[in-house]
Amino acid sequence: MSDSNVSPLVSREGWHVMHLFYQIDHSQWSLLGDDEKRAAKTRLTELVQEIRATKDTHLLTFAIATPKADIGFMLLTPDLQVATAYEKQLTLSLGPEILSPAYSYLSMTESSEYTTTSAQYAAETLIGEKGLTEGSAEFEQAMKEFEERMAHYLKHRLYPVLPDWPAICFYPMSKRRSGADNWYSLSYEARRELMSGHARVGRTYSGRILQLITGSTGLDEYEWGVTLLAKDTIDIKSIVYEMRFDEVSARYAEFGDFYIGMQLPLDELFRRVCL
Ligand code: 76R
């Protein structure tokens, strides 16, 4: 990124995330000659390479199922100035008026306030459920494993590296704030208890669903962006269905539109969207 006079807008925690969905204007595209088309695709390809070569920056490219949109990008990068510059360049990369934004979403990676702490794990799981004695060899071993697992997990939430699993699902969601169903008027303890039920359901999808929850309160219309990666679309359908029965979703969740994409390398993506 070249405008180095601008001060970076890097957060003290986490990365900025943009979900960018575009429709292709085939009438504009058809006006281009073969050389112009080739040059346009080369421009986008080089831009994608430049973005991916940027430090701590990731870009997923995918085709969107159904005419809701054609092409999707998910951009993760620390500096919002850089994210915005790349977003503008992506929009223009194939030439003016070829890509028109169909939907976009701004959020940030975040750690969760409900993540189990070491003290909770020790008291509730090891002592409370498993009946271990504090300080015993077994207890110490279990704590060490927990702390290693959590360190890895927390790093992934804030600084994720997403796998190239083929199916990607995105939707924004909020927690309800109406009448008796106001998530934000519940006590922390009540929310934590509810979230532990949510996480229990979620963990049964380990290895099949990779979820990335990014926070967007004050940044975009909903409160979170939900990104799910899967190898099989049925796992997306199943987890979202099963979550609907969990109280956190059944009672408190409100959803925006759902987008389903397929991660593809750029040359395949161009073919898929008939460019
Ligand atoms: O600390 C952790 O991250 C693990 C526990 C956990 C939290 C705190 C967790 C686990 N989630 C958490 C937070 Mn989740 N999640 C969703 C959706 O469609 C729906 O009904 C809801 C959309 C899915 C499918 C999902 C999947 N989760 C959150 C939050 C923030 C809440 C807040 O702060 O109030 C939201 C909005 C949210 C929504 N969740 C998991 C999953 C899965 C698969 C897991 C298990 C992850 C794993 O252990 O690998």
XYZ file of C-alpha atoms and ligand atoms in Angstrom:
324
model
C 0.000 0.000 0.000
C 1.480 3.267 -1.085
C -0.184 6.219 0.711
C 2.324 6.134 3.528
C 1.628 9.720 4.697
C -1.605 8.640 6.308
C -1.445 7.487 9.925
C -2.537 3.901 10.274
C -5.811 3.014 11.943
C -4.670 -0.135 13.636
C -6.627 -1.310 16.630
C -4.903 -2.200 19.880
C -6.632 -5.560 19.591
C -7.755 -7.538 16.573
C -7.987 -6.974 12.844
C -10.510 -5.198 10.654
C -12.680 -7.450 8.534
C -14.640 -6.634 5.391
C -17.071 -8.925 3.651
C -17.541 -7.570 0.124
C -20.114 -8.980 -2.273
C -20.403 -7.755 -5.838
C -22.633 -8.187 -8.809
C -21.019 -8.240 -12.247
C -22.434 -5.957 -14.883
C -22.179 -8.185 -17.932
C -23.495 -5.486 -20.253
C -20.493 -3.266 -19.375
C -18.117 -6.237 -19.561
C -19.337 -7.205 -23.016
C -18.322 -3.755 -24.304
C -14.654 -4.538 -23.587
C -12.406 -6.067 -26.207
C -10.508 -9.304 -25.551
C -7.290 -7.466 -24.686
C -9.114 -5.177 -22.278
C -10.768 -8.177 -20.644
C -7.441 -9.913 -20.253
C -5.860 -6.758 -18.833
C -8.733 -6.349 -16.393
C -8.410 -9.925 -15.109
C -4.643 -9.492 -14.802
C -5.196 -6.301 -12.772
C -7.463 -8.098 -10.326
C -5.112 -11.077 -10.128
C -2.143 -8.831 -9.351
C -4.117 -6.890 -6.785
C -5.145 -10.111 -5.036
C -1.481 -11.168 -4.979
C -0.460 -7.786 -3.557
C -3.142 -7.981 -0.849
C -2.141 -11.506 0.099
C 1.519 -10.468 0.299
C 0.672 -7.694 2.798
C 1.734 -8.455 6.363
C -0.979 -9.995 8.578
C -3.481 -9.735 5.737
C -5.763 -12.415 4.373
C -8.121 -12.404 1.439
C -10.646 -15.092 0.618
C -12.113 -15.087 -2.881
C -15.344 -16.880 -3.676
C -18.253 -17.242 -6.075
C -21.680 -16.595 -4.574
C -24.455 -19.119 -5.098
C -27.691 -17.617 -6.452
C -28.025 -14.184 -8.093
C -27.873 -12.348 -4.744
C -24.307 -11.570 -5.812
C -21.636 -12.989 -8.117
C -18.251 -12.511 -6.462
C -17.315 -12.274 -2.796
C -14.181 -11.234 -0.962
C -13.429 -11.519 2.722
C -10.581 -9.228 3.688
C -8.848 -9.332 7.058
C -6.146 -6.795 7.815
C -5.007 -4.776 10.844
C -5.225 -1.243 9.399
C -8.627 0.157 8.425
C -6.882 2.636 6.085
C -5.348 -0.292 4.214
C -8.613 -2.248 4.256
C -10.470 0.695 2.739
C -7.799 1.328 0.110
C -7.869 -2.333 -0.939
C -11.646 -2.379 -0.944
C -11.806 0.629 -3.317
C -9.160 -0.954 -5.554
C -10.975 -4.293 -5.617
C -14.187 -2.557 -6.628
C -12.462 -0.827 -9.545
C -10.031 -3.575 -10.487
C -11.997 -4.916 -13.458
C -12.739 -1.409 -14.737
C -15.412 1.155 -13.864
C -18.947 -0.171 -13.409
C -18.041 -3.815 -13.907
C -18.294 -4.741 -10.216
C -21.137 -3.142 -8.355
C -21.443 -3.662 -4.596
C -24.380 -5.942 -3.726
C -23.705 -6.109 0.027
C -20.858 -5.322 2.355
C -20.103 -5.706 6.019
C -17.508 -4.177 8.309
C -16.498 -5.879 11.545
C -13.471 -6.648 13.670
C -12.064 -9.840 15.063
C -12.665 -10.019 18.795
C -12.103 -12.258 21.752
C -15.214 -13.240 23.649
C -16.153 -12.045 27.100
C -17.585 -15.530 27.722
C -14.478 -17.553 27.051
C -13.821 -19.913 29.936
C -11.075 -18.581 32.201
C -8.459 -20.801 33.866
C -10.092 -20.171 37.259
C -13.527 -21.198 35.921
C -12.145 -24.298 34.247
C -10.353 -25.321 37.439
C -13.324 -24.731 39.756
C -16.211 -25.816 37.507
C -14.800 -28.539 35.282
C -11.805 -30.097 37.012
C -12.866 -29.821 40.660
C -16.653 -29.551 40.248
C -17.313 -32.081 37.467
C -14.280 -34.351 37.394
C -13.647 -34.352 41.152
C -9.902 -33.696 40.804
C -7.929 -32.299 43.726
C -6.292 -28.935 43.235
C -2.529 -29.320 43.019
C -2.594 -33.042 42.116
C -0.472 -34.190 39.167
C -3.592 -34.932 37.115
C -5.041 -31.502 37.903
C -1.826 -29.721 36.949
C -1.577 -31.683 33.701
C -5.184 -30.868 32.794
C -4.608 -27.168 33.550
C -1.498 -27.099 31.396
C -3.378 -28.659 28.487
C -6.285 -26.252 28.948
C -3.999 -23.222 28.969
C -2.165 -24.343 25.834
C -5.447 -25.013 24.044
C -6.884 -21.651 25.079
C -3.770 -19.682 24.107
C -3.994 -21.180 20.640
C -7.747 -20.656 20.473
C -7.671 -17.025 21.627
C -4.936 -16.191 19.163
C -7.046 -17.721 16.412
C -10.079 -15.612 17.304
C -8.136 -12.348 17.132
C -5.652 -13.234 14.397
C -7.287 -16.004 12.385
C -5.896 -17.894 9.445
C -8.863 -19.380 7.633
C -8.642 -22.709 5.805
C -9.522 -23.037 2.120
C -12.607 -25.143 2.828
C -14.922 -24.849 -0.165
C -18.173 -23.651 1.389
C -18.420 -20.262 3.051
C -21.531 -18.925 4.733
C -21.892 -15.340 5.913
C -24.707 -13.628 7.761
C -24.938 -10.760 10.183
C -26.758 -11.129 13.490
C -27.723 -9.213 16.606
C -28.957 -10.138 20.038
C -32.568 -9.103 20.643
C -33.314 -6.056 22.797
C -37.085 -6.086 23.122
C -39.352 -6.312 26.151
C -38.688 -9.397 28.243
C -36.190 -10.645 25.667
C -33.442 -8.125 26.137
C -30.068 -9.842 26.040
C -28.364 -6.699 27.271
C -30.416 -6.489 30.443
C -29.428 -10.017 31.530
C -26.725 -10.353 34.173
C -23.264 -11.396 33.067
C -23.714 -14.717 34.893
C -26.986 -15.442 33.065
C -25.417 -14.600 29.696
C -22.379 -16.715 30.430
C -24.561 -19.658 31.389
C -26.572 -19.304 28.163
C -23.426 -18.943 26.085
C -21.975 -22.105 27.560
C -25.015 -23.977 26.167
C -24.376 -22.333 22.797
C -20.704 -23.344 22.855
C -21.643 -26.939 23.790
C -23.742 -27.235 20.636
C -21.024 -25.507 18.616
C -18.274 -27.826 19.785
C -20.096 -30.874 18.420
C -19.287 -29.454 14.956
C -15.564 -29.403 15.609
C -13.648 -30.324 12.438
C -16.740 -29.830 10.266
C -17.475 -26.136 10.841
C -14.970 -23.403 11.373
C -16.733 -20.377 12.826
C -15.358 -16.890 12.956
C -17.474 -14.440 14.908
C -16.465 -10.841 14.247
C -17.897 -7.935 16.212
C -19.592 -5.012 14.490
C -21.352 -3.038 17.234
C -20.967 0.610 16.220
C -19.397 -0.422 12.916
C -22.257 -1.818 10.908
C -25.960 -2.523 11.069
C -25.916 -5.721 13.115
C -23.778 -6.645 16.114
C -21.767 -9.522 14.675
C -20.757 -11.030 11.404
C -20.965 -14.816 11.402
C -18.603 -16.546 8.981
C -18.845 -20.322 8.758
C -16.502 -22.436 6.668
C -17.375 -26.021 5.853
C -16.462 -28.881 3.558
C -20.073 -29.947 3.215
C -23.046 -27.592 2.921
C -25.139 -29.894 5.082
C -22.963 -28.998 8.065
C -23.873 -25.328 7.552
C -27.549 -26.161 7.271
C -27.406 -28.460 10.309
C -25.530 -26.133 12.648
C -27.714 -23.150 11.867
C -30.815 -25.315 12.326
C -29.588 -26.855 15.557
C -28.577 -23.465 16.949
C -32.142 -22.238 16.395
C -33.252 -24.537 19.233
C -30.584 -23.301 21.578
C -31.997 -20.565 23.812
C -29.368 -18.008 22.818
C -30.587 -18.176 19.215
C -34.198 -19.257 19.810
C -34.921 -16.379 22.140
C -32.324 -13.734 21.499
C -30.957 -13.897 17.955
C -31.945 -11.751 14.999
C -30.459 -12.417 11.605
C -29.756 -10.542 8.405
C -29.426 -12.035 4.940
C -27.504 -15.232 4.340
C -24.838 -15.519 1.641
C -23.368 -18.822 0.517
C -20.156 -18.861 -1.433
C -17.608 -21.301 -2.800
C -13.958 -20.507 -2.276
C -12.199 -20.707 -5.632
C -8.814 -19.735 -6.995
C -9.128 -16.653 -9.198
C -8.825 -18.349 -12.581
C -11.644 -20.742 -11.631
C -13.619 -17.853 -10.217
C -13.374 -15.906 -13.489
C -14.622 -18.959 -15.388
C -17.420 -19.557 -12.901
C -18.787 -16.042 -13.201
C -18.415 -16.028 -16.994
C -15.744 -13.319 -17.255
O -14.854 -18.831 23.561
C -15.262 -19.287 22.496
O -15.168 -18.689 21.421
C -15.950 -20.635 22.466
C -17.347 -20.519 22.855
C -18.156 -19.661 21.898
C -18.465 -18.304 22.036
C -18.081 -17.371 23.163
C -18.754 -20.093 20.657
C -18.628 -21.387 20.129
N -19.444 -19.053 20.082
C -19.280 -17.943 20.896
C -19.775 -16.657 20.665
Mn -20.650 -19.117 18.449
N -21.801 -19.192 16.784
C -22.734 -18.253 16.407
C -23.502 -18.762 15.317
O -27.004 -19.158 13.632
C -27.021 -18.954 14.862
O -27.995 -19.312 15.572
C -25.870 -18.272 15.540
C -24.667 -18.059 14.663
C -23.007 -20.019 15.020
C -23.484 -20.951 13.942
C -21.933 -20.285 15.955
C -21.153 -21.440 15.980
N -21.219 -17.188 18.747
C -20.679 -16.339 19.671
C -21.246 -15.008 19.474
C -20.876 -13.756 20.258
C -21.899 -13.701 21.373
C -21.718 -12.605 22.374
O -20.602 -12.116 22.596
O -22.771 -12.252 22.980
C -22.136 -15.115 18.421
C -22.961 -13.994 17.819
C -22.120 -16.478 17.984
C -22.907 -16.983 16.965
N -20.061 -21.073 18.165
C -19.122 -21.787 18.914
C -20.271 -21.795 17.000
C -19.428 -22.975 17.012
C -19.349 -23.980 15.870
C -18.740 -22.960 18.197
C -17.723 -23.987 18.679
C -16.364 -23.450 18.306
C -15.247 -24.356 18.743
O -15.198 -24.714 19.924
O -14.434 -24.674 17.856
